[in-house]
C-alpha cells in the first residue's frame, strides 16, 4: 500500500512536521480541524473556512446518521457534495457521543444499542455498521467504533473497555479491507482508517492497547478518552507517555483537545492532529482569544470576555496583530454592542476570530 504520511522530526524535541495525503488532497501537519458536527461549522461559510486556512474539517457519524440521515447523503453521493466542501473530512465514529449523550444504551460485544434522543427510535451500532456509514458519508478519514469509559472509572472498567476497543478495532479493519476490495477503489482514492487508543488514566492498559492496535496496521492512530473531565496533569501524563509509543510512520491524532497550551504541549510530544469545540463554542459565549507573545512563553495568550463593561468605548480590534476579518474591520466596542443586542453577526464575527487564532497557532507550530 502507498504510504499516506511523510514527516520530519525536530532536532530539539519530539515535534513533527509532515504531509498527510487523503482522497481530497494533502494536508500539512500538525493541523487543527474545525468542528462541523452536523455538516456545518457553526456560523461560518466554506469560503470563510478556506480563507482562515482550514485544510480539513471534522464531522460526526452519530449526528449525520440521525440528521440528515443516510438516505439524503446517498442521494448526494456523500457529505462533500451535500455541504459543498471539497477538502478532506474526518468523521468521528460516534462512539463517544453514544456513550456520553444517549440514555438507555446497552453495550454488548456485538455492538451498542441505544435510543435516539431525537425521535426515540432504537438504533444498533456495530463496528461494521459504523464503517459502512462513514463510507456512505464519504469521509476521507474514518474512525473505528471504540468504547470510551467515563472518567473517573475503575481499573476493571478501563480494562474491559480496552479489550472491547481492541476487538472492535479488529472487526472494523477486517470489514474496511473487505469493502475496499469489493468497491475496487484505486489506491489514491482510498480513504484512511484510524484506530483509537483507550485505557483511561491507566498507562499500562493504554500501552497494551497501543501494542495490539499497532499490529492491525491502521493508517493513523488516535488517543481517545482524554478530554473527558480529567485534569491537565493527567492529560499531560497520558500524552507524554503514549504519543511517542504510537507508530512513528503514521499520523497521531489527539481527540477532542484542547486549550492552546495543551495543543502546544502535545505537538512538542509528537502529536500531529487536533480537533476541539473550544474556539467555536467560546466564541458564541463572547470569550475571545488574544495573543500575548511567542509560543515559547508560558502565557502566550489571554482570553477576554467581550461583554465586559470595560470594552464599551474600546476602539481597538480584539487583537491588533490578528489578520482576520473581524479584527481588520471592527472594534471591541462594536462587537460588545452586537453581543448586547443579541445580533447574529456577533456570533459570526467572534467565531471567525477564534478560528483564526487556532489556525494561525497551527501555522506557527508548523514553521
Ligand atoms: Zn481576529
PDB file of N, CA and C in Angstrom, residues 31 42 44 67 73 97 117 125 172 186-187 190 267-268 272 280 282-283 308 313 317 324:
ATOM      1  N   UNK A  31      -2.019  19.838  12.302  1.00  0.00           N
ATOM      2  CA  UNK A  31      -3.168  20.660  11.920  1.00  0.00           C
ATOM      3  C   UNK A  31      -4.305  20.564  12.928  1.00  0.00           C
ATOM      4  N   UNK A  42     -20.464  25.937  12.680  1.00  0.00           N
ATOM      5  CA  UNK A  42     -21.486  26.924  13.058  1.00  0.00           C
ATOM      6  C   UNK A  42     -21.063  28.349  12.722  1.00  0.00           C
ATOM      7  N   UNK A  44     -20.114  29.744   9.972  1.00  0.00           N
ATOM      8  CA  UNK A  44     -19.027  30.017   9.029  1.00  0.00           C
ATOM      9  C   UNK A  44     -19.287  29.356   7.671  1.00  0.00           C
ATOM     10  N   UNK A  67     -29.450  12.932  11.415  1.00  0.00           N
ATOM     11  CA  UNK A  67     -29.871  14.064  10.594  1.00  0.00           C
ATOM     12  C   UNK A  67     -28.690  14.569   9.792  1.00  0.00           C
ATOM     13  N   UNK A  73     -27.842  11.581   2.251  1.00  0.00           N
ATOM     14  CA  UNK A  73     -26.407  11.577   1.935  1.00  0.00           C
ATOM     15  C   UNK A  73     -26.109  10.686   0.722  1.00  0.00           C
ATOM     16  N   UNK A  97     -20.097   9.902  21.407  1.00  0.00           N
ATOM     17  CA  UNK A  97     -21.426  10.504  21.547  1.00  0.00           C
ATOM     18  C   UNK A  97     -22.430   9.518  22.133  1.00  0.00           C
ATOM     19  N   UNK A 117     -32.039  10.294  20.813  1.00  0.00           N
ATOM     20  CA  UNK A 117     -32.616  11.357  21.630  1.00  0.00           C
ATOM     21  C   UNK A 117     -33.461  12.292  20.767  1.00  0.00           C
ATOM     22  N   UNK A 125     -25.635   0.037  16.741  1.00  0.00           N
ATOM     23  CA  UNK A 125     -24.378   0.293  16.036  1.00  0.00           C
ATOM     24  C   UNK A 125     -23.420  -0.866  16.259  1.00  0.00           C
ATOM     25  N   UNK A 172     -13.422  -3.845  12.702  1.00  0.00           N
ATOM     26  CA  UNK A 172     -13.542  -2.667  11.832  1.00  0.00           C
ATOM     27  C   UNK A 172     -12.556  -2.750  10.674  1.00  0.00           C
ATOM     28  N   UNK A 186      -9.370   2.744  -6.262  1.00  0.00           N
ATOM     29  CA  UNK A 186      -7.973   2.988  -6.643  1.00  0.00           C
ATOM     30  C   UNK A 186      -7.202   3.480  -5.420  1.00  0.00           C
ATOM     31  N   UNK A 187      -5.902   3.149  -5.335  1.00  0.00           N
ATOM     32  CA  UNK A 187      -5.123   3.485  -4.131  1.00  0.00           C
ATOM     33  C   UNK A 187      -5.222   4.966  -3.741  1.00  0.00           C
ATOM     34  N   UNK A 190      -8.515   5.833  -1.999  1.00  0.00           N
ATOM     35  CA  UNK A 190      -8.820   5.031  -0.821  1.00  0.00           C
ATOM     36  C   UNK A 190      -8.814   5.893   0.441  1.00  0.00           C
ATOM     37  N   UNK A 267       1.911  18.851  20.568  1.00  0.00           N
ATOM     38  CA  UNK A 267       2.736  18.941  19.357  1.00  0.00           C
ATOM     39  C   UNK A 267       4.200  18.684  19.727  1.00  0.00           C
ATOM     40  N   UNK A 268       4.635  19.247  20.844  1.00  0.00           N
ATOM     41  CA  UNK A 268       6.028  19.045  21.276  1.00  0.00           C
ATOM     42  C   UNK A 268       6.298  17.591  21.652  1.00  0.00           C
ATOM     43  N   UNK A 272       0.142  15.043  15.819  1.00  0.00           N
ATOM     44  CA  UNK A 272       0.006  15.722  14.523  1.00  0.00           C
ATOM     45  C   UNK A 272      -1.366  16.323  14.247  1.00  0.00           C
ATOM     46  N   UNK A 280     -14.838  27.574  18.771  1.00  0.00           N
ATOM     47  CA  UNK A 280     -16.141  27.979  18.238  1.00  0.00           C
ATOM     48  C   UNK A 280     -17.183  28.130  19.349  1.00  0.00           C
ATOM     49  N   UNK A 282     -16.618  28.829  22.600  1.00  0.00           N
ATOM     50  CA  UNK A 282     -16.321  30.012  23.415  1.00  0.00           C
ATOM     51  C   UNK A 282     -16.642  31.300  22.671  1.00  0.00           C
ATOM     52  N   UNK A 283     -16.452  31.277  21.353  1.00  0.00           N
ATOM     53  CA  UNK A 283     -16.787  32.474  20.562  1.00  0.00           C
ATOM     54  C   UNK A 283     -18.258  32.822  20.743  1.00  0.00           C
ATOM     55  N   UNK A 308     -17.832  42.486  28.652  1.00  0.00           N
ATOM     56  CA  UNK A 308     -17.425  43.287  29.813  1.00  0.00           C
ATOM     57  C   UNK A 308     -17.567  44.800  29.569  1.00  0.00           C
ATOM     58  N   UNK A 313     -16.121  51.504  25.269  1.00  0.00           N
ATOM     59  CA  UNK A 313     -15.615  52.581  24.398  1.00  0.00           C
ATOM     60  C   UNK A 313     -14.312  52.176  23.698  1.00  0.00           C
ATOM     61  N   UNK A 317      -9.174  46.725  17.869  1.00  0.00           N
ATOM     62  CA  UNK A 317      -9.733  45.415  17.477  1.00  0.00           C
ATOM     63  C   UNK A 317      -9.521  44.409  18.613  1.00  0.00           C
ATOM     64  N   UNK A 324      -7.550  38.542  10.858  1.00  0.00           N
ATOM     65  CA  UNK A 324      -8.876  38.050  10.479  1.00  0.00           C
ATOM     66  C   UNK A 324      -9.815  39.188  10.093  1.00  0.00           C
TER      67      UNK A 324
END
